[in-house]
């Protein structure tokens, strides 16, 4: 999935977890109804300024419960469904309890193949496995799935370890969206590897987008448009968030061999991009090419972009209503994304949001109370979070952090909106800001350094009368570049520094005047 390589430590943990799984299987065979027993070692608590605003509630997990979280879903009865990379699905009772020790886990299903998508609809739990979309139901009321039905299996699996399949929630038409990793993350040896497919309510498979490389998550924004995260590698200079615009080519040409199979629904096969070019240069030549909406600058923001969740809580999660939250598996973080539409295409800014998760953040799910569940795993991928797996909940404390709420493009600069009024003196001072831009080589080789660097000058600053907005006018806008803005000198009207004084805006298109 990721741009990071498995480490020796990860391999050791994998062996340890295999032994733990054997113990878990023995417990099931002996009729043990639930999991508990010895807990894995807790994550050392190191308080950070982020804790004042968004605290982490960590679920105690046992060595017998190998919860390598791959997908999450809230159920109508208030339970949380948790799918694992080991092919199991657990139901969590009382997942929103203030004391996470009150939560209990029971196994709902097993024998599946690396479930990386869960969605509930009309009494069925739908899951996306490597090989198919399956729906499950408990017919006899004993708490375990006893009816498994194949909904769709219209794509190929070669047996390669990297052929992950990530699934969305249901869209407004009742479709599930599935994004398929390439074979080995480099080739397309099985049908539709490197594609996005839609699965209709009656199980029809609709080819929707080509050009995917290594998806790490999928989710919709507040408008209902679907996005996925792709990871650094060939034809991907850095990890990014990409809009799954139906009919689009997302950048990696190796899977375009399946256009003949897709038929008229996708239109003509795109022209192959020129290796060594730049994304926006090729987008001007290839009509189907949809550039990344947001780049996550490699290492600065993360190394393995993963799950996506949209804040539709109406303010229960703080000031970031309708923004996207995106995990990073390697850095064990959650990032924040503000999107806008310019010339018919999505683009926008990413910001740091929350660090310190116990394992590699992979699956994200908002709860009805506005809190955010984050499930983690690190087997084979490695993560800053030291645990082999984790389940945590992010809860807003009610205190609003001083942050850049939105960063919007203007023809000659940017409009910044803050979560609270700024100090006019510091916000009007050019010395409070540092701005640079760069882009990536669009190439068949793995990844890219930051290239074509520029340093635009801020020539004018204007603050709104209420102090909520700051307008930055630049001497030049670099189309096709990430604009990296540091705001270390800006203070709030109360004298506070920004909790995260950096923003990265991906400028693909300039708005009209």
Short mmCIF file of C-alpha atoms in Angstrom, two decimals, residues 73-513:
data_model
loop_
_atom_site.label_atom_id
_atom_site.label_comp_id
_atom_site.label_asym_id
_atom_site.label_seq_id
_atom_site.Cartn_x
_atom_site.Cartn_y
_atom_site.Cartn_z
CA UNK A 73 -18.68 1.15 10.23
CA UNK A 74 -21.26 2.42 12.71
CA UNK A 75 -24.32 0.19 13.02
CA UNK A 76 -27.92 1.31 13.60
CA UNK A 77 -27.97 -0.19 17.11
CA UNK A 78 -24.95 1.89 18.21
CA UNK A 79 -22.37 -0.85 17.85
CA UNK A 80 -19.16 -0.35 15.90
CA UNK A 81 -18.18 -2.91 13.25
CA UNK A 82 -14.43 -3.44 12.92
CA UNK A 83 -12.94 -5.44 10.06
CA UNK A 84 -9.40 -6.73 10.21
CA UNK A 85 -6.66 -7.49 7.75
CA UNK A 86 -6.85 -11.04 9.10
CA UNK A 87 -10.29 -11.48 7.53
CA UNK A 88 -12.42 -11.14 10.65
CA UNK A 89 -15.22 -8.73 11.59
CA UNK A 90 -15.88 -7.80 15.21
CA UNK A 91 -18.81 -5.93 16.73
CA UNK A 92 -17.94 -3.53 19.55
CA UNK A 93 -20.60 -2.91 22.20
CA UNK A 94 -20.59 0.51 23.93
CA UNK A 95 -17.94 1.99 21.64
CA UNK A 96 -18.86 5.53 22.75
CA UNK A 97 -18.48 4.92 26.48
CA UNK A 98 -16.32 7.48 28.25
CA UNK A 99 -14.34 4.61 29.75
CA UNK A 100 -13.14 2.47 26.82
CA UNK A 101 -12.73 -0.48 29.17
CA UNK A 102 -16.54 -0.76 29.16
CA UNK A 103 -16.47 -1.70 25.48
CA UNK A 104 -16.65 -5.39 24.63
CA UNK A 105 -15.76 -7.19 21.41
CA UNK A 106 -17.41 -10.23 19.88
CA UNK A 107 -16.58 -11.83 16.57
CA UNK A 108 -19.33 -11.50 13.98
CA UNK A 109 -17.60 -13.16 11.01
CA UNK A 110 -14.35 -14.81 9.97
CA UNK A 111 -12.77 -16.53 6.97
CA UNK A 112 -12.82 -13.41 4.80
CA UNK A 113 -9.91 -12.06 2.77
CA UNK A 114 -8.41 -8.79 4.03
CA UNK A 115 -11.55 -6.69 4.46
CA UNK A 116 -10.81 -3.02 3.60
CA UNK A 117 -14.34 -1.69 3.30
CA UNK A 118 -17.52 -1.88 5.41
CA UNK A 119 -20.98 -0.38 4.82
CA UNK A 120 -24.40 -1.04 6.35
CA UNK A 121 -27.64 -1.02 4.37
CA UNK A 122 -31.13 -2.48 4.89
CA UNK A 123 -30.14 -5.04 7.51
CA UNK A 124 -27.02 -6.23 5.69
CA UNK A 125 -23.36 -5.56 6.44
CA UNK A 126 -21.48 -5.18 3.15
CA UNK A 127 -17.75 -5.83 3.07
CA UNK A 128 -15.16 -5.39 0.35
CA UNK A 129 -12.65 -8.24 0.15
CA UNK A 130 -9.78 -8.59 -2.30
CA UNK A 131 -11.91 -10.77 -4.54
CA UNK A 132 -15.47 -9.49 -4.19
CA UNK A 133 -18.13 -7.44 -2.48
CA UNK A 134 -19.93 -9.65 0.02
CA UNK A 135 -22.96 -8.97 2.18
CA UNK A 136 -23.50 -10.68 5.55
CA UNK A 137 -26.41 -11.13 7.91
CA UNK A 138 -27.18 -12.88 11.19
CA UNK A 139 -30.25 -14.97 10.37
CA UNK A 140 -30.73 -16.86 13.64
CA UNK A 141 -29.93 -14.04 16.06
CA UNK A 142 -26.92 -15.66 17.74
CA UNK A 143 -24.65 -12.66 17.07
CA UNK A 144 -22.68 -14.29 14.26
CA UNK A 145 -23.10 -13.97 10.52
CA UNK A 146 -24.57 -17.13 9.02
CA UNK A 147 -25.60 -15.86 5.60
CA UNK A 148 -22.90 -14.71 3.16
CA UNK A 149 -23.89 -13.55 -0.32
CA UNK A 150 -21.67 -12.45 -3.19
CA UNK A 151 -22.86 -9.07 -4.49
CA UNK A 152 -20.20 -8.57 -7.19
CA UNK A 153 -16.85 -10.04 -8.18
CA UNK A 154 -16.17 -8.45 -11.56
CA UNK A 155 -12.43 -7.92 -11.19
CA UNK A 156 -9.35 -10.07 -11.16
CA UNK A 157 -7.05 -11.35 -8.42
CA UNK A 158 -3.71 -12.91 -9.31
CA UNK A 159 -2.68 -13.84 -5.80
CA UNK A 160 -0.15 -11.04 -5.48
CA UNK A 161 0.18 -9.69 -1.93
CA UNK A 162 -0.37 -6.08 -3.01
CA UNK A 163 -3.73 -6.48 -4.76
CA UNK A 164 -5.71 -4.72 -2.06
CA UNK A 165 -9.31 -3.64 -2.65
CA UNK A 166 -10.69 -0.67 -0.70
CA UNK A 167 -14.42 -0.02 -0.54
CA UNK A 168 -16.51 3.10 0.13
CA UNK A 169 -19.78 3.73 1.95
CA UNK A 170 -22.92 3.82 -0.21
CA UNK A 171 -23.26 6.87 -2.42
CA UNK A 172 -26.51 8.74 -2.99
CA UNK A 173 -27.52 6.33 -5.78
CA UNK A 174 -26.91 3.31 -3.56
CA UNK A 175 -23.63 2.36 -5.25
CA UNK A 176 -20.48 1.11 -3.58
CA UNK A 177 -17.15 2.31 -5.03
CA UNK A 178 -14.14 -0.02 -5.06
CA UNK A 179 -10.56 1.08 -5.75
CA UNK A 180 -8.11 -1.65 -6.77
CA UNK A 181 -4.36 -1.62 -6.18
CA UNK A 182 -1.98 -2.60 -8.94
CA UNK A 183 -0.28 -5.98 -8.93
CA UNK A 184 2.80 -5.56 -6.77
CA UNK A 185 2.00 -1.82 -6.95
CA UNK A 186 3.82 -1.70 -10.31
CA UNK A 187 1.86 -3.69 -12.92
CA UNK A 188 -1.69 -4.78 -13.80
CA UNK A 189 -1.69 -8.55 -14.13
CA UNK A 190 -5.38 -9.06 -13.31
CA UNK A 191 -8.56 -7.51 -14.67
CA UNK A 192 -9.13 -3.87 -13.66
CA UNK A 193 -6.12 -3.69 -11.36
CA UNK A 194 -5.41 0.05 -11.10
CA UNK A 195 -9.08 0.99 -11.62
CA UNK A 196 -12.06 2.30 -9.70
CA UNK A 197 -15.33 0.39 -10.13
CA UNK A 198 -18.86 1.21 -9.04
CA UNK A 199 -21.09 -1.59 -7.79
CA UNK A 200 -24.79 -0.87 -8.28
CA UNK A 201 -27.50 -2.04 -5.84
CA UNK A 202 -28.24 -4.98 -8.15
CA UNK A 203 -24.56 -6.00 -8.34
CA UNK A 204 -23.65 -4.57 -11.75
CA UNK A 205 -19.99 -3.54 -12.09
CA UNK A 206 -19.40 -0.17 -13.77
CA UNK A 207 -15.81 0.76 -14.72
CA UNK A 208 -15.47 4.34 -13.46
CA UNK A 209 -11.82 5.56 -13.45
CA UNK A 210 -8.43 4.29 -14.58
CA UNK A 211 -4.92 5.30 -13.63
CA UNK A 212 -4.82 4.30 -9.96
CA UNK A 213 -1.61 3.01 -8.41
CA UNK A 214 -1.76 2.16 -4.71
CA UNK A 215 -4.95 3.31 -2.99
CA UNK A 216 -4.96 3.62 0.79
CA UNK A 217 -8.54 4.72 1.38
CA UNK A 218 -11.72 6.02 -0.22
CA UNK A 219 -14.50 8.36 0.88
CA UNK A 220 -16.92 11.08 -0.20
CA UNK A 221 -16.92 14.79 0.54
CA UNK A 222 -19.95 16.72 1.77
CA UNK A 223 -21.16 17.19 -1.81
CA UNK A 224 -21.15 13.42 -2.36
CA UNK A 225 -18.18 13.37 -4.76
CA UNK A 226 -15.86 10.43 -4.21
CA UNK A 227 -12.10 10.67 -3.50
CA UNK A 228 -9.32 8.22 -2.81
CA UNK A 229 -5.77 8.48 -1.53
CA UNK A 230 -2.90 7.30 -3.69
CA UNK A 231 0.64 6.67 -2.55
CA UNK A 232 4.04 7.79 -3.79
CA UNK A 233 5.60 5.62 -6.49
CA UNK A 234 5.76 5.41 -10.29
CA UNK A 235 3.78 8.28 -11.87
CA UNK A 236 3.10 9.59 -8.35
CA UNK A 237 5.64 12.13 -7.14
CA UNK A 238 4.11 12.21 -3.66
CA UNK A 239 1.09 10.83 -1.82
CA UNK A 240 -2.10 12.63 -2.78
CA UNK A 241 -5.86 12.93 -2.60
CA UNK A 242 -7.54 12.38 -5.97
CA UNK A 243 -11.08 13.02 -7.19
CA UNK A 244 -12.72 9.94 -8.69
CA UNK A 245 -14.46 11.86 -11.45
CA UNK A 246 -16.32 9.26 -13.55
CA UNK A 247 -14.47 8.69 -16.81
CA UNK A 248 -11.22 10.19 -15.53
CA UNK A 249 -7.67 8.91 -15.90
CA UNK A 250 -5.86 9.41 -12.57
CA UNK A 251 -2.27 9.28 -13.82
CA UNK A 252 -0.74 5.78 -13.85
CA UNK A 253 -1.02 4.35 -17.40
CA UNK A 254 -0.18 0.67 -16.78
CA UNK A 255 -3.78 -0.36 -16.11
CA UNK A 256 -5.12 1.28 -19.26
CA UNK A 257 -4.80 -2.08 -20.99
CA UNK A 258 -8.33 -2.83 -19.74
CA UNK A 259 -10.06 -0.06 -21.71
CA UNK A 260 -11.02 -2.61 -24.36
CA UNK A 261 -12.81 -4.64 -21.70
CA UNK A 262 -14.50 -1.59 -20.17
CA UNK A 263 -16.17 -0.69 -23.46
CA UNK A 264 -18.02 2.51 -24.24
CA UNK A 265 -18.73 3.47 -20.63
CA UNK A 266 -15.18 4.85 -20.29
CA UNK A 267 -14.78 6.30 -23.75
CA UNK A 268 -11.48 6.16 -25.67
CA UNK A 269 -8.26 5.09 -24.04
CA UNK A 270 -6.17 8.09 -22.89
CA UNK A 271 -2.89 8.88 -24.55
CA UNK A 272 0.05 7.75 -22.42
CA UNK A 273 1.72 10.61 -20.54
CA UNK A 274 5.32 11.56 -21.24
CA UNK A 275 7.65 10.42 -18.48
CA UNK A 276 9.74 13.24 -17.05
CA UNK A 277 7.12 15.89 -17.72
CA UNK A 278 4.94 17.76 -15.19
CA UNK A 279 1.38 16.90 -14.20
CA UNK A 280 -0.29 20.07 -15.45
CA UNK A 281 1.70 20.01 -18.70
CA UNK A 282 0.31 16.53 -19.41
CA UNK A 283 -3.19 17.47 -18.19
CA UNK A 284 -3.28 20.12 -20.90
CA UNK A 285 -2.57 17.42 -23.51
CA UNK A 286 -4.67 14.53 -22.12
CA UNK A 287 -8.32 15.53 -21.61
CA UNK A 288 -9.11 12.55 -19.36
CA UNK A 289 -6.22 13.26 -16.96
CA UNK A 290 -7.52 14.53 -13.59
CA UNK A 291 -4.65 15.99 -11.52
CA UNK A 292 -4.38 15.31 -7.79
CA UNK A 293 -6.66 17.61 -5.82
CA UNK A 294 -4.18 17.81 -2.95
CA UNK A 295 -0.60 16.63 -2.61
CA UNK A 296 0.61 15.55 0.82
CA UNK A 297 4.27 16.64 0.60
CA UNK A 298 6.33 13.54 1.20
CA UNK A 299 7.74 13.21 4.71
CA UNK A 300 6.56 16.71 5.63
CA UNK A 301 2.95 15.55 5.87
CA UNK A 302 3.38 11.80 5.76
CA UNK A 303 4.48 8.84 3.68
CA UNK A 304 1.43 6.61 3.31
CA UNK A 305 -1.90 8.38 2.86
CA UNK A 306 -4.80 6.18 3.96
CA UNK A 307 -8.42 6.42 5.12
CA UNK A 308 -10.81 9.31 4.44
CA UNK A 309 -13.71 10.64 6.51
CA UNK A 310 -15.81 13.79 6.08
CA UNK A 311 -16.96 15.78 9.09
CA UNK A 312 -20.75 15.96 8.74
CA UNK A 313 -21.31 16.40 12.48
CA UNK A 314 -22.57 19.97 12.24
CA UNK A 315 -20.00 21.28 14.71
CA UNK A 316 -19.79 18.36 17.15
CA UNK A 317 -16.17 17.83 16.09
CA UNK A 318 -15.17 21.48 16.30
CA UNK A 319 -14.86 24.18 13.64
CA UNK A 320 -13.94 22.00 10.65
CA UNK A 321 -17.44 21.13 9.42
CA UNK A 322 -17.57 19.47 5.98
CA UNK A 323 -13.80 19.20 5.71
CA UNK A 324 -12.03 15.90 5.02
CA UNK A 325 -9.82 14.05 7.48
CA UNK A 326 -7.20 11.74 6.01
CA UNK A 327 -4.96 9.25 7.76
CA UNK A 328 -1.27 8.61 7.22
CA UNK A 329 -0.29 5.05 8.03
CA UNK A 330 3.47 5.50 8.30
CA UNK A 331 3.42 8.66 10.42
CA UNK A 332 0.47 7.43 12.54
CA UNK A 333 -1.36 10.73 12.07
CA UNK A 334 -4.60 12.23 10.83
CA UNK A 335 -4.41 15.20 8.43
CA UNK A 336 -7.04 17.79 7.55
CA UNK A 337 -8.04 18.86 4.02
CA UNK A 338 -9.95 21.90 2.77
CA UNK A 339 -11.21 21.58 -0.82
CA UNK A 340 -12.65 24.06 -3.28
CA UNK A 341 -13.66 23.75 -6.92
CA UNK A 342 -11.78 25.90 -9.45
CA UNK A 343 -12.52 25.72 -13.19
CA UNK A 344 -14.54 22.56 -12.57
CA UNK A 345 -11.75 20.72 -10.73
CA UNK A 346 -11.12 20.11 -7.04
CA UNK A 347 -8.00 21.52 -5.42
CA UNK A 348 -7.13 22.78 -1.98
CA UNK A 349 -4.94 22.72 1.08
CA UNK A 350 -3.83 20.16 3.63
CA UNK A 351 -2.90 20.84 7.24
CA UNK A 352 -1.53 18.76 10.11
CA UNK A 353 -4.31 17.82 12.54
CA UNK A 354 -3.50 15.10 15.09
CA UNK A 355 -0.46 12.94 15.80
CA UNK A 356 0.31 10.27 18.37
CA UNK A 357 -1.88 7.35 17.32
CA UNK A 358 -0.86 3.97 18.68
CA UNK A 359 -0.31 2.23 15.33
CA UNK A 360 -0.41 3.06 11.63
CA UNK A 361 -3.62 5.03 11.00
CA UNK A 362 -5.56 3.22 8.28
CA UNK A 363 -9.36 3.35 8.74
CA UNK A 364 -11.37 6.43 9.81
CA UNK A 365 -15.04 6.60 10.80
CA UNK A 366 -17.11 9.39 12.35
CA UNK A 367 -19.60 8.42 15.06
CA UNK A 368 -23.06 9.95 15.67
CA UNK A 369 -21.71 11.97 18.61
CA UNK A 370 -19.16 13.66 16.32
CA UNK A 371 -16.12 11.77 17.57
CA UNK A 372 -13.74 10.11 15.12
CA UNK A 373 -12.70 6.45 15.31
CA UNK A 374 -9.23 5.64 13.98
CA UNK A 375 -8.11 2.06 13.43
CA UNK A 376 -4.46 1.16 13.02
CA UNK A 377 -2.14 -1.59 11.84
CA UNK A 378 1.56 -1.80 11.01
CA UNK A 379 2.25 -5.39 9.90
CA UNK A 380 4.55 -5.34 6.87
CA UNK A 381 4.27 -1.58 6.51
CA UNK A 382 5.85 -0.12 9.66
CA UNK A 383 4.62 2.94 11.52
CA UNK A 384 5.70 5.56 14.02
CA UNK A 385 2.97 4.32 16.32
CA UNK A 386 4.72 1.52 18.21
CA UNK A 387 1.80 -0.89 18.56
CA UNK A 388 1.11 -3.70 16.06
CA UNK A 389 -2.56 -2.65 15.97
CA UNK A 390 -4.81 -0.12 17.68
CA UNK A 391 -8.34 1.27 17.93
CA UNK A 392 -8.74 4.84 19.16
CA UNK A 393 -11.35 7.58 19.31
CA UNK A 394 -10.66 11.30 18.79
CA UNK A 395 -12.93 13.53 20.89
CA UNK A 396 -13.18 17.31 20.67
CA UNK A 397 -12.76 18.86 24.13
CA UNK A 398 -14.91 21.89 23.28
CA UNK A 399 -11.91 24.23 23.08
CA UNK A 400 -11.30 25.69 19.61
CA UNK A 401 -7.68 25.67 18.45
CA UNK A 402 -6.25 28.72 16.71
CA UNK A 403 -5.80 27.36 13.18
CA UNK A 404 -6.05 28.28 9.52
CA UNK A 405 -9.61 27.14 8.86
CA UNK A 406 -9.58 27.62 5.07
CA UNK A 407 -6.98 28.55 2.47
CA UNK A 408 -8.65 29.64 -0.79
CA UNK A 409 -6.99 30.56 -4.08
CA UNK A 410 -7.41 33.98 -5.64
CA UNK A 411 -6.10 35.09 -9.06
CA UNK A 412 -3.22 36.90 -7.38
CA UNK A 413 -2.82 35.16 -4.03
CA UNK A 414 -4.75 33.49 -1.23
CA UNK A 415 -7.54 34.24 1.21
CA UNK A 416 -6.94 32.79 4.68
CA UNK A 417 -9.78 32.29 7.12
CA UNK A 418 -8.90 31.58 10.75
CA UNK A 419 -10.83 29.83 13.51
CA UNK A 420 -10.70 33.01 15.60
CA UNK A 421 -9.71 36.65 15.04
CA UNK A 422 -6.05 37.40 14.42
CA UNK A 423 -3.86 40.03 15.99
CA UNK A 424 -3.86 42.68 13.28
CA UNK A 425 -0.27 43.76 13.87
CA UNK A 426 1.31 40.32 13.44
CA UNK A 427 -1.08 39.23 10.70
CA UNK A 428 -0.26 42.38 8.68
CA UNK A 429 3.49 41.92 9.00
CA UNK A 430 5.18 40.25 6.00
CA UNK A 431 7.82 38.90 8.35
CA UNK A 432 5.15 36.65 9.91
CA UNK A 433 4.99 34.56 6.73
CA UNK A 434 7.32 32.39 4.67
CA UNK A 435 6.19 31.09 1.29
CA UNK A 436 7.77 28.73 -1.23
CA UNK A 437 6.48 26.60 -4.10
CA UNK A 438 7.54 23.40 -5.84
CA UNK A 439 6.16 20.63 -7.98
CA UNK A 440 7.02 17.02 -8.80
CA UNK A 441 8.40 15.21 -11.81
CA UNK A 442 5.60 13.25 -13.47
CA UNK A 443 7.55 10.13 -14.35
CA UNK A 444 7.59 6.35 -14.62
CA UNK A 445 10.37 6.21 -12.02
CA UNK A 446 9.51 5.91 -8.34
CA UNK A 447 8.39 9.16 -6.70
CA UNK A 448 10.06 12.51 -7.21
CA UNK A 449 12.06 15.14 -5.38
CA UNK A 450 10.59 18.63 -5.04
CA UNK A 451 11.54 20.46 -8.24
CA UNK A 452 11.07 23.81 -9.99
CA UNK A 453 11.28 25.71 -6.71
CA UNK A 454 10.13 29.34 -6.54
CA UNK A 455 9.79 31.89 -3.75
CA UNK A 456 6.93 34.29 -4.47
CA UNK A 457 6.97 37.59 -2.66
CA UNK A 458 4.03 38.72 -0.59
CA UNK A 459 3.44 42.25 -1.90
CA UNK A 460 0.27 43.15 -0.03
CA UNK A 461 -1.61 42.00 3.09
CA UNK A 462 -5.15 43.02 4.02
CA UNK A 463 -7.02 41.93 7.14
CA UNK A 464 -10.80 41.93 7.39
CA UNK A 465 -12.29 44.31 9.99
CA UNK A 466 -13.32 41.40 12.23
CA UNK A 467 -9.86 39.84 12.04
CA UNK A 468 -11.18 36.48 10.80
CA UNK A 469 -9.64 36.71 7.31
CA UNK A 470 -6.30 37.73 5.83
CA UNK A 471 -5.76 38.37 2.14
CA UNK A 472 -2.26 37.69 0.81
CA UNK A 473 -1.38 39.19 -2.60
CA UNK A 474 1.66 37.66 -4.32
CA UNK A 475 3.89 38.92 -7.10
CA UNK A 476 3.40 35.60 -8.93
CA UNK A 477 1.27 32.47 -8.70
CA UNK A 478 2.93 29.17 -9.67
CA UNK A 479 0.30 27.05 -11.43
CA UNK A 480 0.91 23.34 -11.02
CA UNK A 481 2.85 23.87 -7.78
CA UNK A 482 2.33 23.17 -4.12
CA UNK A 483 2.37 26.49 -2.25
CA UNK A 484 3.93 25.85 1.16
CA UNK A 485 2.97 28.61 3.57
CA UNK A 486 4.47 29.00 7.04
CA UNK A 487 2.75 31.41 9.44
CA UNK A 488 5.01 31.22 12.49
CA UNK A 489 4.69 34.91 13.31
CA UNK A 490 0.89 35.19 13.19
CA UNK A 491 -0.85 35.50 16.55
CA UNK A 492 -4.49 35.46 17.54
CA UNK A 493 -6.13 38.50 19.08
CA UNK A 494 -5.61 36.71 22.41
CA UNK A 495 -1.88 36.34 21.70
CA UNK A 496 -1.84 32.64 20.83
CA UNK A 497 0.39 31.02 18.22
CA UNK A 498 -1.18 28.79 15.61
CA UNK A 499 -1.45 25.19 16.77
CA UNK A 500 -0.18 24.11 13.33
CA UNK A 501 1.47 27.10 11.59
CA UNK A 502 1.83 25.52 8.12
CA UNK A 503 -0.42 24.90 5.12
CA UNK A 504 0.19 23.24 1.73
CA UNK A 505 -2.05 24.39 -1.11
CA UNK A 506 -2.01 22.46 -4.42
CA UNK A 507 -2.60 25.11 -7.11
CA UNK A 508 -3.61 23.36 -10.34
CA UNK A 509 -5.89 26.06 -11.71
CA UNK A 510 -6.29 29.80 -11.17
CA UNK A 511 -9.75 31.11 -10.31
CA UNK A 512 -11.28 33.83 -12.47
CA UNK A 513 -11.15 37.40 -11.32
#
